[in-house]
Structures are given as structure tokens and as C-alpha cells.
Short mmCIF file of C-alpha atoms in Angstrom, two decimals:
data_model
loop_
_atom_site.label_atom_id
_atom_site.label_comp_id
_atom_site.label_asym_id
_atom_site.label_seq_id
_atom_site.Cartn_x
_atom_site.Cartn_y
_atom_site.Cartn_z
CA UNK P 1 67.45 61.04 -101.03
CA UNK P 2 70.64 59.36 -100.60
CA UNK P 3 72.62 62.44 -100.21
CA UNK P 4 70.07 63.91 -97.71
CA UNK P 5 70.54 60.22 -95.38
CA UNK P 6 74.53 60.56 -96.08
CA UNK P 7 74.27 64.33 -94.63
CA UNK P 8 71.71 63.56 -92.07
CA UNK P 9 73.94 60.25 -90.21
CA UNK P 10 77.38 62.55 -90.73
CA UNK P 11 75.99 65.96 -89.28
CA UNK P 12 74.02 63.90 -87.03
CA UNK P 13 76.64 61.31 -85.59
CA UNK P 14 79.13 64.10 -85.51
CA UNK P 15 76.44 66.39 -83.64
CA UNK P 16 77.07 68.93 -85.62
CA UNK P 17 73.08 70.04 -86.48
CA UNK P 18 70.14 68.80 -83.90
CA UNK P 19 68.46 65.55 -85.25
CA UNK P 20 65.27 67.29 -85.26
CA UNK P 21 66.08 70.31 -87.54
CA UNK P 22 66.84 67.41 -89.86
CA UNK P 23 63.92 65.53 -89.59
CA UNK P 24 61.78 68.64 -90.39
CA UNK P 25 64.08 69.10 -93.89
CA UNK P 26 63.34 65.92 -94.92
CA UNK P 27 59.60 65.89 -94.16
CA UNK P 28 59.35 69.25 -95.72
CA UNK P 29 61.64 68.06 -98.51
CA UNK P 30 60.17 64.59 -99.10
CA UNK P 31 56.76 64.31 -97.35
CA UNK P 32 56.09 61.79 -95.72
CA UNK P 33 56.23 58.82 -97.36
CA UNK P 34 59.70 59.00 -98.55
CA UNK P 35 60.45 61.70 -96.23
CA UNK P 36 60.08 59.38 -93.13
CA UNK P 37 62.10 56.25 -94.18
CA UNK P 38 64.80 58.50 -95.25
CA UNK P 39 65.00 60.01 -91.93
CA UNK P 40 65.08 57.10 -90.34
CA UNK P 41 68.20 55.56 -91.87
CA UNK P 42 69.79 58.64 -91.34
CA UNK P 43 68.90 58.78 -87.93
CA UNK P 44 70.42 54.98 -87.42
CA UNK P 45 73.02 56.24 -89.70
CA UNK P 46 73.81 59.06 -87.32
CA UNK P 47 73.26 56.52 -83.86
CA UNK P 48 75.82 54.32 -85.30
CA UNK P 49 78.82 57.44 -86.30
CA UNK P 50 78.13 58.69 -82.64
CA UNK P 51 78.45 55.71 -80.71
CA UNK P 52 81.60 55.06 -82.26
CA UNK P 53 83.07 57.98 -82.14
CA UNK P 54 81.88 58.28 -78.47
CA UNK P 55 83.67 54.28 -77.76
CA UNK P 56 86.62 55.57 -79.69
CA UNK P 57 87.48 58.88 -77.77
CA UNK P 58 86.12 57.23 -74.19
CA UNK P 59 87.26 53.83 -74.43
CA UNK P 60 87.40 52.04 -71.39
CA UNK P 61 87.79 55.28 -68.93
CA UNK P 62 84.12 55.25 -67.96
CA UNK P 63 83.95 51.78 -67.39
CA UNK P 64 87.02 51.09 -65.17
CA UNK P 65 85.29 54.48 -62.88
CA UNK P 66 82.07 52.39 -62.72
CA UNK P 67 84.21 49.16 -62.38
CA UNK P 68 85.43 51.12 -59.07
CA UNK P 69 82.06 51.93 -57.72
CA UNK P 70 80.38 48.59 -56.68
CA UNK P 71 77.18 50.49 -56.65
CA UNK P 72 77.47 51.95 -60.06
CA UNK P 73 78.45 49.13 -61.50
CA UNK P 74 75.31 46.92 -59.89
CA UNK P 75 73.54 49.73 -61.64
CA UNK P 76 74.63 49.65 -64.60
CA UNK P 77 75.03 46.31 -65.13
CA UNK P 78 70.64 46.29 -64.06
CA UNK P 79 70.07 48.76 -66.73
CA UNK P 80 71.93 47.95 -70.01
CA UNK P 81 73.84 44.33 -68.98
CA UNK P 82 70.87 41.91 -69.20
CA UNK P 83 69.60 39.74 -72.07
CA UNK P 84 69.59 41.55 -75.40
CA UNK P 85 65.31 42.61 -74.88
CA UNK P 86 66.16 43.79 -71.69
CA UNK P 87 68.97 45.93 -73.43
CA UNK P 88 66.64 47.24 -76.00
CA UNK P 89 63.99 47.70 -73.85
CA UNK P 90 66.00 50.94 -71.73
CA UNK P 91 67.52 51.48 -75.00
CA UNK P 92 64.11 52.21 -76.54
CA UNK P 93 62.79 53.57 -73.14
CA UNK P 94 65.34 56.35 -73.17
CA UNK P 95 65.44 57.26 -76.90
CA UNK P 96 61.40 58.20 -76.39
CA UNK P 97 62.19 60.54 -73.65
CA UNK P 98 62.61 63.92 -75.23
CA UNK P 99 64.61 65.36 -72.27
CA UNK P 100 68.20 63.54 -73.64
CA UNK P 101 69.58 64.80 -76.69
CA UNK P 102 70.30 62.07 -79.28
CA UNK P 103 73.75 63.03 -79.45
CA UNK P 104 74.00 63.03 -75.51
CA UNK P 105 72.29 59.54 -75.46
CA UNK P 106 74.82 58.32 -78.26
CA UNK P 107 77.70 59.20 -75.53
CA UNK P 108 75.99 58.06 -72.85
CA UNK P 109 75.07 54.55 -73.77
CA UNK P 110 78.49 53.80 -75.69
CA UNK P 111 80.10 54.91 -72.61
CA UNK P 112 78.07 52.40 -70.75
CA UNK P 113 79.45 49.37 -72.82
CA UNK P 114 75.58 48.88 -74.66
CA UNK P 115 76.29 46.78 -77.74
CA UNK P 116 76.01 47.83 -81.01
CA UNK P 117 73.00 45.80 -82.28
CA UNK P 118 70.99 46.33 -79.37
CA UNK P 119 71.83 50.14 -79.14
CA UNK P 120 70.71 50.30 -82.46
CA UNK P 121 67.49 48.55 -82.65
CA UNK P 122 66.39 50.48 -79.23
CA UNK P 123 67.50 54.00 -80.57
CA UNK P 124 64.97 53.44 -84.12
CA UNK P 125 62.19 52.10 -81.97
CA UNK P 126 62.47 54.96 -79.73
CA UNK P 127 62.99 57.53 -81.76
CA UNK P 128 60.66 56.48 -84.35
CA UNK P 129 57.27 57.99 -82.80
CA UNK P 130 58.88 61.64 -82.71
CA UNK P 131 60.74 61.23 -85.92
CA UNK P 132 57.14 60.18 -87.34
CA UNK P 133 55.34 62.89 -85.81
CA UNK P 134 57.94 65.63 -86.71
CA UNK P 135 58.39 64.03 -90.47
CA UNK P 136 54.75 64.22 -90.90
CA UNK P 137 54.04 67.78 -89.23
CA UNK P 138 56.87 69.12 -91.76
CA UNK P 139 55.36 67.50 -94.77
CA UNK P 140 51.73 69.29 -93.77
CA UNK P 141 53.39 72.69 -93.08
CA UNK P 142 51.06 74.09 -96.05
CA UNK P 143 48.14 72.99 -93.71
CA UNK P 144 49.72 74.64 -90.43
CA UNK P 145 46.42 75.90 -89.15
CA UNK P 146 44.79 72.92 -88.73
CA UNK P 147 47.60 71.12 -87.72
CA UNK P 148 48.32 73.87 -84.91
CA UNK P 149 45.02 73.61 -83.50
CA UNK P 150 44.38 69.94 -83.70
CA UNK P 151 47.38 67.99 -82.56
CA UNK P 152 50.15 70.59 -81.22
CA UNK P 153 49.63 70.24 -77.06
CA UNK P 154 48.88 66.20 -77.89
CA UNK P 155 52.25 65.88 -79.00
CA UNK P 156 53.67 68.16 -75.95
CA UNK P 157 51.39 66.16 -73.46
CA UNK P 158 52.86 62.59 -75.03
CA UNK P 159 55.99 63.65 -75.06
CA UNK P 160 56.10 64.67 -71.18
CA UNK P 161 54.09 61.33 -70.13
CA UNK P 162 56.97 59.22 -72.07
CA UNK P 163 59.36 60.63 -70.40
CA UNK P 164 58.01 60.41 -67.04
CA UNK P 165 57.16 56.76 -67.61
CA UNK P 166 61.06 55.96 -69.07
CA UNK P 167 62.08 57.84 -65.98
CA UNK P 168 59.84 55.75 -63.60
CA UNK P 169 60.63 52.67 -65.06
CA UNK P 170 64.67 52.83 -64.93
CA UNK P 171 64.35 54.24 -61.55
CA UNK P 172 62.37 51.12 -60.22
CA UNK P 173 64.75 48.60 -62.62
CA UNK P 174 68.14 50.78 -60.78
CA UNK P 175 66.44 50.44 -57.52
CA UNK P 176 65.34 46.87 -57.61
CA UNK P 177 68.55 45.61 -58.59
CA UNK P 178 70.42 47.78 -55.78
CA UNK P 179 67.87 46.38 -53.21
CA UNK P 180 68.71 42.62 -54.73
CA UNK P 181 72.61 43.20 -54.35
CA UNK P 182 73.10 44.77 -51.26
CA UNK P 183 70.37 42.61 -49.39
CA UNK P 184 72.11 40.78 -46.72
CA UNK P 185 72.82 36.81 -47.28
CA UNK P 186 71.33 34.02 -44.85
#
């Protein structure tokens, strides 16, 4: 189990093999009961290798373009700048949406300055409804008929309304804090 966690966080944070394809090896492995906690870790494992790669190779490049962009910078500072909650909260909001690759997300939100604690308590709340669903699916594969026709559109279905709700959410938080910036002062 260790060994699979050690593999999953270095393939993982290193992108080299999709977080998902892991997450069905260790359901199918494990089950679910060990299966899913070792996932997990490996997942946060995996978050933390990326984003530091990702601040290593980008450094402070993306932030001095944003720095240059009053408009950018109100926005990002709206989205991941706030009190730690606030932080995790688009953190968490963006990990659920299945559209962004982890590894993309990794980039993305060390790119964007997030800290490390927050970044890493967002990305294992968010991920942890798909990771749970795709752990447990792998450790039932031997009961793939009833798990096809019982639960297999749910999961499609909750996975498009997260996303749309993420989506709406940062859009209104991006567009609120624009409107508060640029609105002239009495």
C-alpha cells in the first residue's frame, strides 16, 4: 500500500499517468476500504509534487504578467487572495469540476500564488467525491452489471451540475469583485 501511494503522488505530481487510471488500480487492487484512503494520500501526495514543481519552473513570471494587468490582478486577488476559507473554498470548488485536469489545476493554482496549506486542503475536499466514487466503482467491477445500470448517468449528471455550479460561482465572485474595484469613488 505504501508503494502504490509512493507511485501514485510521483506519477501523479509529475503527470506522468491520469489521476483517475490510478484511482481505479487501487480500488480494484485494494477495495474500498483501504483502497480509498490510499488513494487519497496519493492524490495529496501527487497535489503537493505538482504544485511545486509547477512554483519551481514558473516562479514569479505569471505573477509579475498579472501584476501588469490591474484587471487580472483584481481578479485574482477575488478568487484565491482572501482569508484562508475563502481560499479553500475555489480551491475545493475547482478540484470538483471534472472539466480541469488535476495536473492542469496543480499548474494553474501554483501559478496563481495559492498557498500550500490551503491548496491542499481544497484539492482533497474536492477531489474526494470522484476519487470515492471511482475507488468504489473499481472495487465492485465483479458486480459491473448492476453497477452499470444503477448509478452510471448519476455520476455523469453530478459531475456536469458541479461543474456548472463551480463555474457559476467563480464567475459571480470574478465579477463582483471587478464591479467593486472599478466602481467610481464619491
Amino acid at each position: 500500500i505504501f508503494l502504490f501511494m509512493i507511485a501514485l503522488a510521483t506519477l501523479g505530481g509529475f503527470a506522468l499517468v491520469p489521476t483517475y487510471a490510478n484511482s481505479l488500480l487501487g480500488g480494484f487492487t485494494f477495495g474500498f476500504p483501504i483502497g480509498f484512503p490510499a488513494v487519497m494520500a496519493g492524490l495529496g501526495g501527487a497535489a503537493m509534487i505538482g504544485y511545486a514543481l509547477s512554483h519551481r519552473i514558473v516562479g514569479d513570471r505569471v505573477s509579475r504578467v498579472i501584476h501588469e494587468h490591474p484587471k487580472w490582478e483584481l481578479v485574482r486577488n477575488a478568487l484565491v487572495g482572501g482569508s484562508t476559507r475563502h481560499v479553500i473554498l475555489i480551491v475545493t470548488l475547482l478540484r470538483l469540476s471534472p472539466v480541469l485536469p488535476f495536473e492542469t489545476t496543480n499548474v494553474l493554482l501554483a501559478s496563481c500564488e495559492v498557498r500550500a496549506l490551503p491548496f491542499l486542503i481544497g484539492t482533497l475536499i474536492g477531489v474526494l467525491p470522484r476519487t470515492a466514487a471511482i475507488v468504489f466503482v473499481a472495487s465492485r467491477v465483479h458486480h459491473w452489471e448492476e453497477l452499470r445500470s444503477a448509478g452510471g448517468r448519476w455520476m455523469i449528471v453530478l459531475g456536469i451540475v458541479g461543474t456548472i455550479v463551480g463555474a457559476v460561482i467563480i464567475t459571480i465572485v470574478s465579477k463582483h469583485a471587478l464591479k467593486h474595484a472599478t466602481r467610481p469613488r464619491d
